[in-house]
Amino acid sequence: EPEVTQTPSHQVTQMGQEVILRCVPISNHLYFYWYRQILGQKVEFLVSFYNNEISEKSEIFDDQFSVERPDGSNFTLKIRSTKLEDSAMYFCASRSDGITFSGNTIYFGEGSWLTVV
Amino acid sequence: KQEVTQIPAALSVPEGENLVLNCSFTDSAIYNLQWFRQDPGKGLTSLLLIQSSQREQTSGRLNASLDKSSGRSTLYIAASQPGDSATYLCAVNDYKLSFGAGTTVTVRA
């Protein structure tokens, strides 16, 4: 079964360093997302991406964050200067379209644990 | 702002018992609602999607109902098994997913 894959699974970084989290969404999916989950808290929306541009972002997604789809398969989240409070599990997700029933299902990856020290 | 609440926060049942997990949301202007399963330290596995126009959706032992006007959804898991032990998350889609905090289920053998 097709799946969303994320790398790295774990990363420890020093405060102030730049981090890039990588995702390979399901092939032929059109909509891409990043969510995060701070330990013990709810999963939170960060950003959605469609047609090579950001379609919506939350107040969490400030100037420290950026997303990119550098080629036809990868989708990345960059955190420019990490802070302690960025420590969380970051989930990439994708869906195929907004037309068919199955196209509304959002599929998540296994996540990337980011620890900022 | 959409607020999603899941009750109870935790549930422990003996194997074979049916599970009833509740989800409520504050804004009924939604496209759909999705139920996920999350194992400790793992990703989110989609269980069911129920469109805003539907009242019910079934997959195997799982059945989800939706009452959009009252802002409620219920996930039923029939004949629970120890392998069903996990956290179940409800997420409401109004252009983005808004998640509840989850119900952590333990099924005792």
PDB file of C-alpha atoms in Angstrom:
ATOM      1  CA  GLU A   1       0.000   0.000   0.000  1.00  0.00           C
ATOM      2  CA  PRO A   2       1.406   3.437  -0.881  1.00  0.00           C
ATOM      3  CA  GLU A   3       2.602   5.433   2.081  1.00  0.00           C
ATOM      4  CA  VAL A   4       4.023   8.779   3.067  1.00  0.00           C
ATOM      5  CA  THR A   5       7.672   8.420   4.051  1.00  0.00           C
ATOM      6  CA  GLN A   6       9.588  10.820   6.249  1.00  0.00           C
ATOM      7  CA  THR A   7      13.257  11.296   7.059  1.00  0.00           C
ATOM      8  CA  PRO A   8      14.939  11.487   9.461  1.00  0.00           C
ATOM      9  CA  SER A   9      12.913   9.547  12.009  1.00  0.00           C
ATOM     10  CA  HIS A  10      14.814  11.267  14.824  1.00  0.00           C
ATOM     11  CA  GLN A  11      16.984  14.358  14.906  1.00  0.00           C
ATOM     12  CA  VAL A  12      18.700  16.139  17.755  1.00  0.00           C
ATOM     13  CA  THR A  13      19.866  19.662  17.016  1.00  0.00           C
ATOM     14  CA  GLN A  14      21.300  22.580  18.923  1.00  0.00           C
ATOM     15  CA  MET A  15      19.252  25.692  19.491  1.00  0.00           C
ATOM     16  CA  GLY A  16      19.749  28.174  16.672  1.00  0.00           C
ATOM     17  CA  GLN A  17      20.647  25.552  14.078  1.00  0.00           C
ATOM     18  CA  GLU A  18      18.746  25.037  10.851  1.00  0.00           C
ATOM     19  CA  VAL A  19      16.836  21.813  10.347  1.00  0.00           C
ATOM     20  CA  ILE A  20      15.329  20.324   7.217  1.00  0.00           C
ATOM     21  CA  LEU A  21      12.725  17.597   7.525  1.00  0.00           C
ATOM     22  CA  ARG A  22      12.023  15.591   4.408  1.00  0.00           C
ATOM     23  CA  CYS A  23       8.926  13.869   3.148  1.00  0.00           C
ATOM     24  CA  VAL A  24       7.994  11.818   0.123  1.00  0.00           C
ATOM     25  CA  PRO A  25       4.210  12.049  -0.256  1.00  0.00           C
ATOM     26  CA  ILE A  26       2.180   9.347  -1.927  1.00  0.00           C
ATOM     27  CA  SER A  27       2.741   9.373  -5.657  1.00  0.00           C
ATOM     28  CA  ASN A  28       0.098  11.349  -7.637  1.00  0.00           C
ATOM     29  CA  HIS A  29      -1.148  13.141  -4.527  1.00  0.00           C
ATOM     30  CA  LEU A  30      -1.710  16.834  -5.037  1.00  0.00           C
ATOM     31  CA  TYR A  31      -2.144  18.319  -1.561  1.00  0.00           C
ATOM     32  CA  PHE A  32       0.609  18.291   1.034  1.00  0.00           C
ATOM     33  CA  TYR A  33       0.649  19.202   4.696  1.00  0.00           C
ATOM     34  CA  TRP A  34       2.852  19.535   7.732  1.00  0.00           C
ATOM     35  CA  TYR A  35       1.482  19.020  11.217  1.00  0.00           C
ATOM     36  CA  ARG A  36       3.275  18.784  14.524  1.00  0.00           C
ATOM     37  CA  GLN A  37       2.611  17.222  17.902  1.00  0.00           C
ATOM     38  CA  ILE A  38       4.380  18.477  20.993  1.00  0.00           C
ATOM     39  CA  LEU A  39       4.725  15.679  23.531  1.00  0.00           C
ATOM     40  CA  GLY A  40       1.451  15.171  25.378  1.00  0.00           C
ATOM     41  CA  GLN A  41      -0.416  17.735  23.294  1.00  0.00           C
ATOM     42  CA  LYS A  42      -2.820  17.728  20.354  1.00  0.00           C
ATOM     43  CA  VAL A  43      -1.703  17.389  16.759  1.00  0.00           C
ATOM     44  CA  GLU A  44      -1.531  20.911  15.308  1.00  0.00           C
ATOM     45  CA  PHE A  45      -1.776  22.131  11.734  1.00  0.00           C
ATOM     46  CA  LEU A  46       1.231  24.032  10.384  1.00  0.00           C
ATOM     47  CA  VAL A  47       0.821  24.488   6.648  1.00  0.00           C
ATOM     48  CA  SER A  48      -0.883  23.200   3.524  1.00  0.00           C
ATOM     49  CA  PHE A  49       0.651  23.266   0.059  1.00  0.00           C
ATOM     50  CA  TYR A  50      -0.981  22.898  -3.339  1.00  0.00           C
ATOM     51  CA  ASN A  51       0.085  23.709  -6.871  1.00  0.00           C
ATOM     52  CA  ASN A  52       3.549  24.735  -5.710  1.00  0.00           C
ATOM     53  CA  GLU A  53       2.418  27.304  -3.231  1.00  0.00           C
ATOM     54  CA  ILE A  54       1.224  27.602   0.342  1.00  0.00           C
ATOM     55  CA  SER A  55      -2.574  27.471   0.449  1.00  0.00           C
ATOM     56  CA  GLU A  56      -3.001  27.975   4.171  1.00  0.00           C
ATOM     57  CA  LYS A  57      -0.789  28.341   7.235  1.00  0.00           C
ATOM     58  CA  SER A  58      -1.332  28.576  10.953  1.00  0.00           C
ATOM     59  CA  GLU A  59      -0.061  31.250  13.321  1.00  0.00           C
ATOM     60  CA  ILE A  60       2.642  28.769  14.370  1.00  0.00           C
ATOM     61  CA  PHE A  61       4.096  28.843  10.859  1.00  0.00           C
ATOM     62  CA  ASP A  62       6.048  32.081  11.195  1.00  0.00           C
ATOM     63  CA  ASP A  63       9.080  33.378   9.297  1.00  0.00           C
ATOM     64  CA  GLN A  64      11.276  30.711  10.867  1.00  0.00           C
ATOM     65  CA  PHE A  65       9.460  28.052   8.859  1.00  0.00           C
ATOM     66  CA  SER A  66       9.420  27.425   5.145  1.00  0.00           C
ATOM     67  CA  VAL A  67       8.283  24.636   2.855  1.00  0.00           C
ATOM     68  CA  GLU A  68       9.462  23.575  -0.533  1.00  0.00           C
ATOM     69  CA  ARG A  69       8.742  20.998  -3.171  1.00  0.00           C
ATOM     70  CA  PRO A  70      12.142  20.953  -4.851  1.00  0.00           C
ATOM     71  CA  ASP A  71      11.281  18.214  -7.328  1.00  0.00           C
ATOM     72  CA  GLY A  72       8.364  15.980  -8.289  1.00  0.00           C
ATOM     73  CA  SER A  73       8.607  13.721  -5.275  1.00  0.00           C
ATOM     74  CA  ASN A  74       9.982  15.501  -2.190  1.00  0.00           C
ATOM     75  CA  PHE A  75       8.316  17.953   0.162  1.00  0.00           C
ATOM     76  CA  THR A  76      10.464  19.616   2.805  1.00  0.00           C
ATOM     77  CA  LEU A  77       9.965  21.635   5.967  1.00  0.00           C
ATOM     78  CA  LYS A  78      12.804  23.937   6.967  1.00  0.00           C
ATOM     79  CA  ILE A  79      13.141  25.500  10.391  1.00  0.00           C
ATOM     80  CA  ARG A  80      15.662  28.303  10.034  1.00  0.00           C
ATOM     81  CA  SER A  81      16.809  28.883  13.607  1.00  0.00           C
ATOM     82  CA  THR A  82      15.447  26.265  15.968  1.00  0.00           C
ATOM     83  CA  LYS A  83      14.154  27.082  19.431  1.00  0.00           C
ATOM     84  CA  LEU A  84      13.628  24.776  22.393  1.00  0.00           C
ATOM     85  CA  GLU A  85       9.859  25.001  21.874  1.00  0.00           C
ATOM     86  CA  ASP A  86      10.222  23.573  18.355  1.00  0.00           C
ATOM     87  CA  SER A  87      10.865  20.159  19.919  1.00  0.00           C
ATOM     88  CA  ALA A  88       8.017  17.987  18.656  1.00  0.00           C
ATOM     89  CA  MET A  89       7.021  15.204  16.319  1.00  0.00           C
ATOM     90  CA  TYR A  90       6.538  16.629  12.831  1.00  0.00           C
ATOM     91  CA  PHE A  91       4.130  14.825  10.540  1.00  0.00           C
ATOM     92  CA  CYS A  92       3.935  15.113   6.796  1.00  0.00           C
ATOM     93  CA  ALA A  93       0.623  14.268   5.142  1.00  0.00           C
ATOM     94  CA  SER A  94      -0.876  14.168   1.687  1.00  0.00           C
ATOM     95  CA  ARG A  95      -4.116  13.554  -0.175  1.00  0.00           C
ATOM     96  CA  SER A  96      -4.937  13.020  -3.787  1.00  0.00           C
ATOM     97  CA  ASP A  97      -7.763  15.400  -4.711  1.00  0.00           C
ATOM     98  CA  GLY A  98     -10.818  17.131  -3.340  1.00  0.00           C
ATOM     99  CA  ILE A  99     -13.229  15.540  -5.757  1.00  0.00           C
ATOM    100  CA  THR A 100     -13.476  11.833  -5.146  1.00  0.00           C
ATOM    101  CA  PHE A 101     -14.458  10.316  -1.819  1.00  0.00           C
ATOM    102  CA  SER A 102     -11.106   8.570  -1.438  1.00  0.00           C
ATOM    103  CA  GLY A 103      -9.388  11.782  -2.468  1.00  0.00           C
ATOM    104  CA  ASN A 104     -10.522  13.448   0.738  1.00  0.00           C
ATOM    105  CA  THR A 105      -8.671  10.989   2.965  1.00  0.00           C
ATOM    106  CA  ILE A 106      -5.481  12.503   4.350  1.00  0.00           C
ATOM    107  CA  TYR A 107      -2.601  10.061   4.824  1.00  0.00           C
ATOM    108  CA  PHE A 108       0.106  10.698   7.377  1.00  0.00           C
ATOM    109  CA  GLY A 109       3.706   9.605   7.587  1.00  0.00           C
ATOM    110  CA  GLU A 110       5.376   8.049  10.613  1.00  0.00           C
ATOM    111  CA  GLY A 111       6.747  11.402  11.729  1.00  0.00           C
ATOM    112  CA  SER A 112      10.126  12.957  12.457  1.00  0.00           C
ATOM    113  CA  TRP A 113      11.019  13.453  16.099  1.00  0.00           C
ATOM    114  CA  LEU A 114      12.881  16.727  16.523  1.00  0.00           C
ATOM    115  CA  THR A 115      14.648  17.457  19.784  1.00  0.00           C
ATOM    116  CA  VAL A 116      16.201  20.893  20.213  1.00  0.00           C
ATOM    117  CA  VAL A 117      18.813  21.128  22.985  1.00  0.00           C
TER     118      VAL A 117
ATOM    119  CA  LYS B   1     -11.811  28.696  15.843  1.00  0.00           C
ATOM    120  CA  GLN B   2     -12.724  25.022  15.676  1.00  0.00           C
ATOM    121  CA  GLU B   3     -12.450  23.219  19.003  1.00  0.00           C
ATOM    122  CA  VAL B   4     -12.531  19.412  19.061  1.00  0.00           C
ATOM    123  CA  THR B   5     -13.124  17.502  22.279  1.00  0.00           C
ATOM    124  CA  GLN B   6     -12.878  13.766  22.841  1.00  0.00           C
ATOM    125  CA  ILE B   7     -14.470  11.980  25.752  1.00  0.00           C
ATOM    126  CA  PRO B   8     -13.401   9.938  27.580  1.00  0.00           C
ATOM    127  CA  ALA B   9      -9.674  10.663  27.668  1.00  0.00           C
ATOM    128  CA  ALA B  10      -8.956   7.032  28.543  1.00  0.00           C
ATOM    129  CA  LEU B  11     -10.868   3.778  28.497  1.00  0.00           C
ATOM    130  CA  SER B  12     -10.032   0.287  29.706  1.00  0.00           C
ATOM    131  CA  VAL B  13     -12.233  -2.649  28.722  1.00  0.00           C
ATOM    132  CA  PRO B  14     -12.019  -6.448  28.744  1.00  0.00           C
ATOM    133  CA  GLU B  15     -11.515  -8.183  25.430  1.00  0.00           C
ATOM    134  CA  GLY B  16     -14.721  -8.709  23.491  1.00  0.00           C
ATOM    135  CA  GLU B  17     -16.494  -5.632  24.782  1.00  0.00           C
ATOM    136  CA  ASN B  18     -17.711  -3.016  22.320  1.00  0.00           C
ATOM    137  CA  LEU B  19     -15.989   0.384  22.407  1.00  0.00           C
ATOM    138  CA  VAL B  20     -17.741   3.737  22.087  1.00  0.00           C
ATOM    139  CA  LEU B  21     -15.539   6.783  21.524  1.00  0.00           C
ATOM    140  CA  ASN B  22     -17.027  10.246  21.398  1.00  0.00           C
ATOM    141  CA  CYS B  23     -15.951  13.373  19.553  1.00  0.00           C
ATOM    142  CA  SER B  24     -17.562  16.806  19.594  1.00  0.00           C
ATOM    143  CA  PHE B  25     -16.725  19.922  17.614  1.00  0.00           C
ATOM    144  CA  THR B  26     -17.844  23.519  17.880  1.00  0.00           C
ATOM    145  CA  ASP B  27     -18.224  24.650  14.257  1.00  0.00           C
ATOM    146  CA  SER B  28     -20.528  22.508  12.105  1.00  0.00           C
ATOM    147  CA  ALA B  29     -19.264  24.017   8.817  1.00  0.00           C
ATOM    148  CA  ILE B  30     -17.025  21.051   8.025  1.00  0.00           C
ATOM    149  CA  TYR B  31     -16.178  19.096   4.881  1.00  0.00           C
ATOM    150  CA  ASN B  32     -15.585  15.806   6.564  1.00  0.00           C
ATOM    151  CA  LEU B  33     -14.338  14.123   9.722  1.00  0.00           C
ATOM    152  CA  GLN B  34     -11.584  11.566   9.927  1.00  0.00           C
ATOM    153  CA  TRP B  35     -10.796   9.044  12.656  1.00  0.00           C
ATOM    154  CA  PHE B  36      -7.179   8.021  13.192  1.00  0.00           C
ATOM    155  CA  ARG B  37      -5.333   5.501  15.285  1.00  0.00           C
ATOM    156  CA  GLN B  38      -2.001   6.398  16.877  1.00  0.00           C
ATOM    157  CA  ASP B  39       0.295   3.880  18.532  1.00  0.00           C
ATOM    158  CA  PRO B  40       2.852   5.246  21.042  1.00  0.00           C
ATOM    159  CA  GLY B  41       5.596   7.218  19.296  1.00  0.00           C
ATOM    160  CA  LYS B  42       4.170   6.397  15.890  1.00  0.00           C
ATOM    161  CA  GLY B  43       2.357   8.097  13.054  1.00  0.00           C
ATOM    162  CA  LEU B  44      -1.345   8.462  12.414  1.00  0.00           C
ATOM    163  CA  THR B  45      -3.186   5.665  10.657  1.00  0.00           C
ATOM    164  CA  SER B  46      -6.414   6.675   8.966  1.00  0.00           C
ATOM    165  CA  LEU B  47      -9.326   4.470  10.021  1.00  0.00           C
ATOM    166  CA  LEU B  48     -12.399   6.079   8.536  1.00  0.00           C
ATOM    167  CA  LEU B  49     -13.427   9.221   6.730  1.00  0.00           C
ATOM    168  CA  ILE B  50     -17.013  10.365   6.945  1.00  0.00           C
ATOM    169  CA  GLN B  51     -18.191  13.120   4.627  1.00  0.00           C
ATOM    170  CA  SER B  52     -20.299  15.978   5.983  1.00  0.00           C
ATOM    171  CA  SER B  53     -23.260  14.712   3.918  1.00  0.00           C
ATOM    172  CA  GLN B  54     -23.065  11.225   5.431  1.00  0.00           C
ATOM    173  CA  ARG B  55     -24.498  10.023   8.700  1.00  0.00           C
ATOM    174  CA  GLU B  56     -22.525   6.799   8.932  1.00  0.00           C
ATOM    175  CA  GLN B  57     -19.484   4.990   7.559  1.00  0.00           C
ATOM    176  CA  THR B  58     -18.389   1.426   8.199  1.00  0.00           C
ATOM    177  CA  SER B  59     -15.158  -0.493   7.782  1.00  0.00           C
ATOM    178  CA  GLY B  60     -14.976  -3.993   9.199  1.00  0.00           C
ATOM    179  CA  ARG B  61     -15.501  -3.825  12.974  1.00  0.00           C
ATOM    180  CA  LEU B  62     -15.462  -0.027  12.885  1.00  0.00           C
ATOM    181  CA  ASN B  63     -18.476   2.186  12.484  1.00  0.00           C
ATOM    182  CA  ALA B  64     -18.453   5.964  12.631  1.00  0.00           C
ATOM    183  CA  SER B  65     -21.528   8.150  12.890  1.00  0.00           C
ATOM    184  CA  LEU B  66     -21.773  11.872  12.294  1.00  0.00           C
ATOM    185  CA  ASP B  67     -24.384  14.360  13.447  1.00  0.00           C
ATOM    186  CA  LYS B  68     -23.098  17.552  11.914  1.00  0.00           C
ATOM    187  CA  SER B  69     -25.866  19.787  13.217  1.00  0.00           C
ATOM    188  CA  SER B  70     -25.126  18.881  16.821  1.00  0.00           C
ATOM    189  CA  GLY B  71     -21.365  18.733  16.261  1.00  0.00           C
ATOM    190  CA  ARG B  72     -20.886  15.115  17.268  1.00  0.00           C
ATOM    191  CA  SER B  73     -19.281  11.968  15.936  1.00  0.00           C
ATOM    192  CA  THR B  74     -19.021   8.558  17.525  1.00  0.00           C
ATOM    193  CA  LEU B  75     -16.641   5.741  16.679  1.00  0.00           C
ATOM    194  CA  TYR B  76     -17.853   2.252  17.533  1.00  0.00           C
ATOM    195  CA  ILE B  77     -15.431  -0.659  17.625  1.00  0.00           C
ATOM    196  CA  ALA B  78     -17.142  -4.007  17.865  1.00  0.00           C
ATOM    197  CA  ALA B  79     -15.765  -7.001  19.749  1.00  0.00           C
ATOM    198  CA  SER B  80     -12.586  -5.298  20.919  1.00  0.00           C
ATOM    199  CA  GLN B  81      -9.246  -7.130  20.837  1.00  0.00           C
ATOM    200  CA  PRO B  82      -5.954  -6.443  22.651  1.00  0.00           C
ATOM    201  CA  GLY B  83      -4.547  -5.278  19.296  1.00  0.00           C
ATOM    202  CA  ASP B  84      -7.058  -2.419  19.364  1.00  0.00           C
ATOM    203  CA  SER B  85      -5.149  -0.841  22.247  1.00  0.00           C
ATOM    204  CA  ALA B  86      -4.017   2.574  20.991  1.00  0.00           C
ATOM    205  CA  THR B  87      -4.970   6.235  21.044  1.00  0.00           C
ATOM    206  CA  TYR B  88      -7.859   7.151  18.760  1.00  0.00           C
ATOM    207  CA  LEU B  89      -7.948  10.659  17.359  1.00  0.00           C
ATOM    208  CA  CYS B  90     -10.844  12.497  15.823  1.00  0.00           C
ATOM    209  CA  ALA B  91     -10.020  15.233  13.294  1.00  0.00           C
ATOM    210  CA  VAL B  92     -12.448  17.687  11.751  1.00  0.00           C
ATOM    211  CA  ASN B  93     -11.700  19.044   8.295  1.00  0.00           C
ATOM    212  CA  ASP B  94     -12.625  22.643   7.522  1.00  0.00           C
ATOM    213  CA  TYR B  95      -9.797  23.258   5.011  1.00  0.00           C
ATOM    214  CA  LYS B  96      -7.397  21.891   7.602  1.00  0.00           C
ATOM    215  CA  LEU B  97      -7.614  19.150  10.178  1.00  0.00           C
ATOM    216  CA  SER B  98      -8.351  20.180  13.743  1.00  0.00           C
ATOM    217  CA  PHE B  99      -7.606  17.336  16.117  1.00  0.00           C
ATOM    218  CA  GLY B 100      -8.991  16.257  19.426  1.00  0.00           C
ATOM    219  CA  ALA B 101      -6.664  15.185  22.215  1.00  0.00           C
ATOM    220  CA  GLY B 102      -7.604  11.547  21.690  1.00  0.00           C
ATOM    221  CA  THR B 103      -9.004   8.655  23.670  1.00  0.00           C
ATOM    222  CA  THR B 104      -6.434   6.150  24.881  1.00  0.00           C
ATOM    223  CA  VAL B 105      -7.915   2.672  24.769  1.00  0.00           C
ATOM    224  CA  THR B 106      -6.616  -0.362  26.630  1.00  0.00           C
ATOM    225  CA  VAL B 107      -8.187  -3.722  25.841  1.00  0.00           C
ATOM    226  CA  ARG B 108      -7.391  -6.297  28.535  1.00  0.00           C
ATOM    227  CA  ALA B 109      -6.920  -9.907  27.477  1.00  0.00           C
TER     228      ALA B 109
END
